[in-house]
Amino acid sequence: MEMQSLFSGFCSNSVIPSPKDLFPSHHYCFIQSNNRVSFRAQCFPASRRSGSVGRLECKNSVEKVSDVVSHKEDSKSWVKPKRLAVFVSGGGSNFRSIHQACIEGSVNGVVVVLVTDKHACGGAQYARDKGIPVILFPKTKDEPDGLSSDDLVIVLRRFEVDFILLAGYLKLIPVELIRAYPKSIFNIHPSLLPAFGGKGYYGMKVHEAVIASGARYSGPTIHFVDEHYDTGRILAQRVVPVLANDTAEELAARVLQEEHKLYVDVTTALCEDRIVWREDGVPLIQSKENPEEFY
C-alpha cells in the first residue's frame, strides 16, 4: 500500500532529513514545489513496542523494563539525551519552553520532530525557524498532506523518538500511536484533572467553566495519554488560586505560567529516568535531590 506524502515541510529553510536516512530499504519520490517539500514511499513494515512496568528507560524508541535503579548510582553519570516529539495545534508556548530548556541544558533531551494538525500555526513556524522537522497529522480535507496513523508511527520510529509530548494538540491521539508508545505519551491540561476535563474542555472554555463553578483553585495537570480525552493516569499537578474577580483570561494567564514551569520540570524527570510506578499503578516522580522522596 502506497504511503501518501510521508513526510512534509512547509518552509524552504526547514532542516529535513534525507528520505534515505529515514527509510534506507525502500523506494522514494522527492517532490518540491511552492516552498513545500514532501516524500513519497512504498510499503513499510511496522514494528512493535513492548509494554512496560516499573521505571521508564527508553533507548532507540524501545521501552525497557528494569527494577528501580539503586539510589547509590552516581547522579552525575552521563545519560544519553532522550529524543522528543512534540505535538501542537497552536502557538506552542509550552513547546517553546521545553525546546529552550533542552537548548540550555536543563533538560537532557532534544526535540527531534514537531507534529501538528495545522501547518501554518505558530508552533510549526517556530519549529521551522529552529530547523526542527515538521510533520502533518492527521490527513484531512484542509491538510491533504497529513499522514495516516500507521504512517505516523513509522516516521516517529525512524526519528527514534523516546517520548511524545502533547503541548496544546487538540486532536484525539489514535490507538495505533498509543499502542506503539505505551506509557510514553504525555499531555498537559489547564485544569486540575479529573475536574474540567474531557471532550470539549480546551483553551478558554476550561477557565470559563472553572470560574462559573465557583472553584477556588485550578492549575495545570500533566497526565499519561490513553484512548480518551484527559483520562490517563495523572503524573503531576500545580495549584493556582482562583481569585474572586478573575476573568477567564486572567486565570488562563496565571495557569499558563505554571504550565511552562511544570512541563519543563516533568520533561526533565522523564529524560533522567525518574518516573517510577507505585504498586497500585500510580506514577510518581523521584526527587533528584533526595532519591528517597517521591511526589
XYZ file of C-alpha atoms in Angstrom:
295
model
C 0.000 0.000 0.000
C 1.473 3.319 -1.023
C 2.043 5.819 1.728
C 0.939 9.300 0.669
C 3.101 12.309 1.477
C 5.002 10.517 4.204
C 6.983 13.480 5.393
C 6.160 17.089 4.736
C 7.736 20.502 5.473
C 6.476 23.921 4.603
C 9.452 26.270 4.708
C 12.434 26.462 2.422
C 14.824 26.729 5.347
C 13.460 23.694 7.178
C 16.059 21.071 8.024
C 14.631 17.894 6.583
C 16.425 14.545 6.917
C 17.235 12.625 3.786
C 14.466 10.149 2.985
C 17.164 7.515 2.547
C 18.187 8.090 6.168
C 14.586 7.735 7.335
C 13.768 4.735 5.154
C 17.002 3.118 3.915
C 15.500 0.000 2.380
C 12.703 1.310 0.179
C 11.980 3.413 -2.902
C 11.204 7.135 -2.703
C 9.953 10.016 -4.716
C 11.123 13.540 -3.874
C 8.790 16.408 -4.700
C 9.338 20.130 -4.212
C 7.055 22.999 -5.210
C 5.815 26.274 -3.753
C 8.025 26.071 -0.682
C 6.656 22.632 0.081
C 8.795 19.549 0.370
C 7.390 16.058 0.572
C 8.456 12.469 0.253
C 6.523 9.512 -1.023
C 7.416 5.989 -0.057
C 6.104 2.476 -0.568
C 5.316 -0.458 1.682
C 6.991 -0.083 5.062
C 6.761 -2.782 7.729
C 5.509 -1.631 11.112
C 7.396 -2.646 14.220
C 6.070 -3.043 17.752
C 6.930 -1.661 21.131
C 6.773 -3.742 24.231
C 4.743 -2.750 27.262
C 6.407 -1.804 30.492
C 6.096 -1.512 34.217
C 8.478 -0.080 36.748
C 10.911 2.615 35.705
C 10.728 4.079 32.221
C 14.073 3.682 30.477
C 13.853 4.463 26.780
C 16.589 3.908 24.218
C 16.195 3.844 20.453
C 12.422 4.175 20.907
C 12.130 0.801 22.662
C 10.871 0.944 26.227
C 12.766 -1.339 28.559
C 11.776 -2.745 31.919
C 14.016 -2.734 34.953
C 13.804 -2.632 38.700
C 14.086 0.729 40.374
C 17.694 1.815 39.977
C 19.835 1.770 43.086
C 19.902 5.073 44.902
C 23.667 4.690 45.189
C 24.171 5.307 41.486
C 26.278 8.298 40.568
C 23.766 11.026 39.740
C 26.388 12.773 37.647
C 26.928 9.840 35.316
C 26.262 10.577 31.676
C 22.828 9.656 30.348
C 22.060 9.610 26.648
C 19.723 12.506 25.775
C 16.152 11.427 25.141
C 14.643 12.112 21.740
C 11.381 14.036 21.977
C 8.473 14.535 19.579
C 6.180 17.446 20.421
C 2.615 17.798 19.108
C 0.987 21.247 18.795
C -2.098 22.842 17.255
C -1.479 26.498 18.080
C 1.215 28.914 19.169
C 3.143 26.247 21.023
C 4.280 28.226 24.071
C 4.830 25.037 26.093
C 6.752 23.573 23.152
C 8.967 26.655 23.072
C 9.641 26.404 26.808
C 10.629 22.747 26.504
C 12.803 23.370 23.450
C 14.570 26.268 25.139
C 15.209 24.148 28.249
C 16.746 21.464 26.020
C 18.973 24.048 24.337
C 20.081 25.474 27.691
C 20.833 22.005 29.052
C 18.371 21.890 31.946
C 16.511 19.103 30.104
C 18.650 16.167 28.952
C 16.729 15.830 25.722
C 16.407 17.061 22.162
C 13.252 17.877 20.210
C 13.802 15.884 17.020
C 10.439 16.473 15.324
C 7.270 18.531 15.652
C 3.861 17.121 14.722
C 0.923 19.408 14.002
C -2.554 19.304 12.504
C -2.204 22.925 11.293
C 0.800 23.598 9.081
C 0.539 27.380 9.473
C 0.231 27.506 13.270
C 2.736 29.451 15.358
C 4.300 26.339 16.855
C 5.030 24.904 13.411
C 6.581 28.158 12.241
C 8.775 28.294 15.344
C 9.947 24.745 14.642
C 10.889 25.614 11.062
C 12.742 28.696 12.251
C 14.749 26.481 14.610
C 15.452 23.825 11.985
C 13.150 21.218 13.547
C 11.357 18.961 11.019
C 7.587 19.439 10.870
C 5.139 16.618 10.164
C 1.439 16.988 9.418
C -1.020 14.698 11.173
C -3.732 13.683 10.534
C -4.672 13.787 6.869
C -7.811 15.894 6.445
C -9.623 17.879 3.787
C -7.854 21.015 4.990
C -4.486 19.255 5.334
C -4.310 16.707 2.478
C -0.575 16.160 3.046
C -1.176 14.754 6.535
C -0.139 11.235 7.477
C -2.261 8.272 8.432
C -1.916 6.854 11.951
C 0.177 3.889 10.815
C 2.446 6.111 8.738
C 2.971 8.452 11.676
C 4.128 5.555 13.846
C 6.631 4.547 11.175
C 8.021 8.069 10.870
C 8.361 8.541 14.637
C 10.233 5.247 14.877
C 12.614 6.406 12.166
C 13.284 9.506 14.245
C 13.983 7.135 17.187
C 11.533 9.030 19.388
C 11.580 8.117 23.075
C 8.761 10.302 24.404
C 5.829 12.146 22.846
C 4.744 15.409 24.470
C 1.367 16.914 23.595
C 1.514 20.678 24.040
C -1.815 22.150 23.024
C -2.569 19.460 20.453
C -6.357 19.270 20.096
C -6.846 16.049 18.130
C -7.575 12.734 19.818
C -4.485 10.512 19.755
C -5.180 7.339 17.735
C -4.973 3.939 19.348
C -2.224 2.906 16.903
C 0.106 5.504 18.389
C -0.822 4.690 21.986
C -0.091 1.003 21.405
C 3.203 1.816 19.692
C 4.339 4.098 22.551
C 2.873 2.657 25.773
C 3.432 4.854 28.835
C 5.455 7.235 26.688
C 2.860 9.841 25.613
C 2.075 12.809 27.849
C -0.374 15.703 27.731
C -0.776 18.949 29.645
C -4.273 20.163 30.512
C -5.100 23.575 32.015
C -7.190 22.349 34.952
C -6.787 20.102 37.962
C -7.998 16.850 36.458
C -10.254 14.971 36.726
C -12.223 18.223 37.085
C -12.996 20.203 33.919
C -11.560 17.639 31.542
C -12.781 15.572 28.632
C -14.115 16.312 25.184
C -14.993 19.972 24.722
C -12.834 21.207 27.582
C -9.947 23.028 25.974
C -8.475 26.517 25.853
C -10.551 29.336 27.322
C -13.559 27.021 27.749
C -11.766 25.333 30.649
C -11.131 28.566 32.541
C -14.658 29.850 31.928
C -16.056 26.628 33.390
C -13.749 26.815 36.416
C -14.848 30.371 37.236
C -18.525 29.595 36.647
C -18.319 26.621 39.021
C -17.066 28.719 41.917
C -13.952 26.581 42.332
C -11.306 28.284 44.477
C -8.356 26.530 42.867
C -7.265 25.496 39.401
C -3.948 24.727 37.747
C -2.249 22.534 35.142
C -2.170 18.740 35.079
C 0.277 16.527 33.200
C -1.020 13.041 32.569
C -0.299 9.931 30.552
C -2.341 9.690 27.373
C -4.821 6.889 26.725
C -7.576 6.386 24.136
C -9.812 9.105 25.592
C -9.580 12.816 26.314
C -7.897 13.638 29.652
C -8.472 10.268 31.361
C -4.927 8.894 31.572
C -3.005 8.490 34.824
C -2.120 11.812 36.453
C 1.626 12.387 36.771
C 1.945 15.952 38.100
C -0.160 18.952 39.049
C 0.385 22.505 40.231
C -2.181 24.572 42.128
C -3.180 28.089 41.055
C -5.682 30.115 43.139
C -8.840 31.396 41.506
C -9.341 34.975 42.640
C -12.757 36.431 43.430
C -12.809 38.832 40.485
C -10.884 36.727 37.973
C -11.779 36.776 34.326
C -11.148 33.666 32.245
C -8.281 35.485 30.514
C -6.620 36.449 33.809
C -6.892 32.926 35.185
C -5.633 31.464 31.916
C -2.530 33.671 32.016
C -1.609 32.565 35.556
C -2.234 28.904 34.773
C -0.123 29.152 31.604
C 2.841 30.481 33.579
C 2.685 27.388 35.773
C 2.227 25.139 32.730
C 5.565 26.269 31.325
C 7.361 25.523 34.587
C 5.606 22.225 35.250
C 6.102 20.784 31.774
C 9.810 21.582 31.849
C 10.131 20.009 35.316
C 8.313 16.843 34.231
C 10.274 16.608 30.970
C 13.472 16.930 32.994
C 12.399 13.985 35.155
C 11.426 11.935 32.087
C 14.798 12.481 30.485
C 16.568 11.491 33.709
C 14.573 8.249 34.119
C 12.956 9.470 37.346
C 9.415 8.248 36.660
C 8.503 5.235 38.802
C 5.295 3.302 39.310
C 3.685 2.550 42.634
C 2.357 -0.964 43.131
C -1.211 0.242 42.611
C -0.343 1.674 39.196
C 0.066 5.319 40.190
C 3.039 7.059 38.529
C 5.380 9.089 40.720
C 8.352 11.365 40.153
C 11.511 10.627 42.099
C 13.190 13.633 43.650
C 16.556 14.437 42.124
C 17.896 15.985 45.308
C 16.645 13.208 47.597
C 16.080 9.866 45.800
C 14.169 8.582 48.849
C 11.386 11.083 48.183
C 8.653 10.840 45.551
C 5.914 13.219 44.540
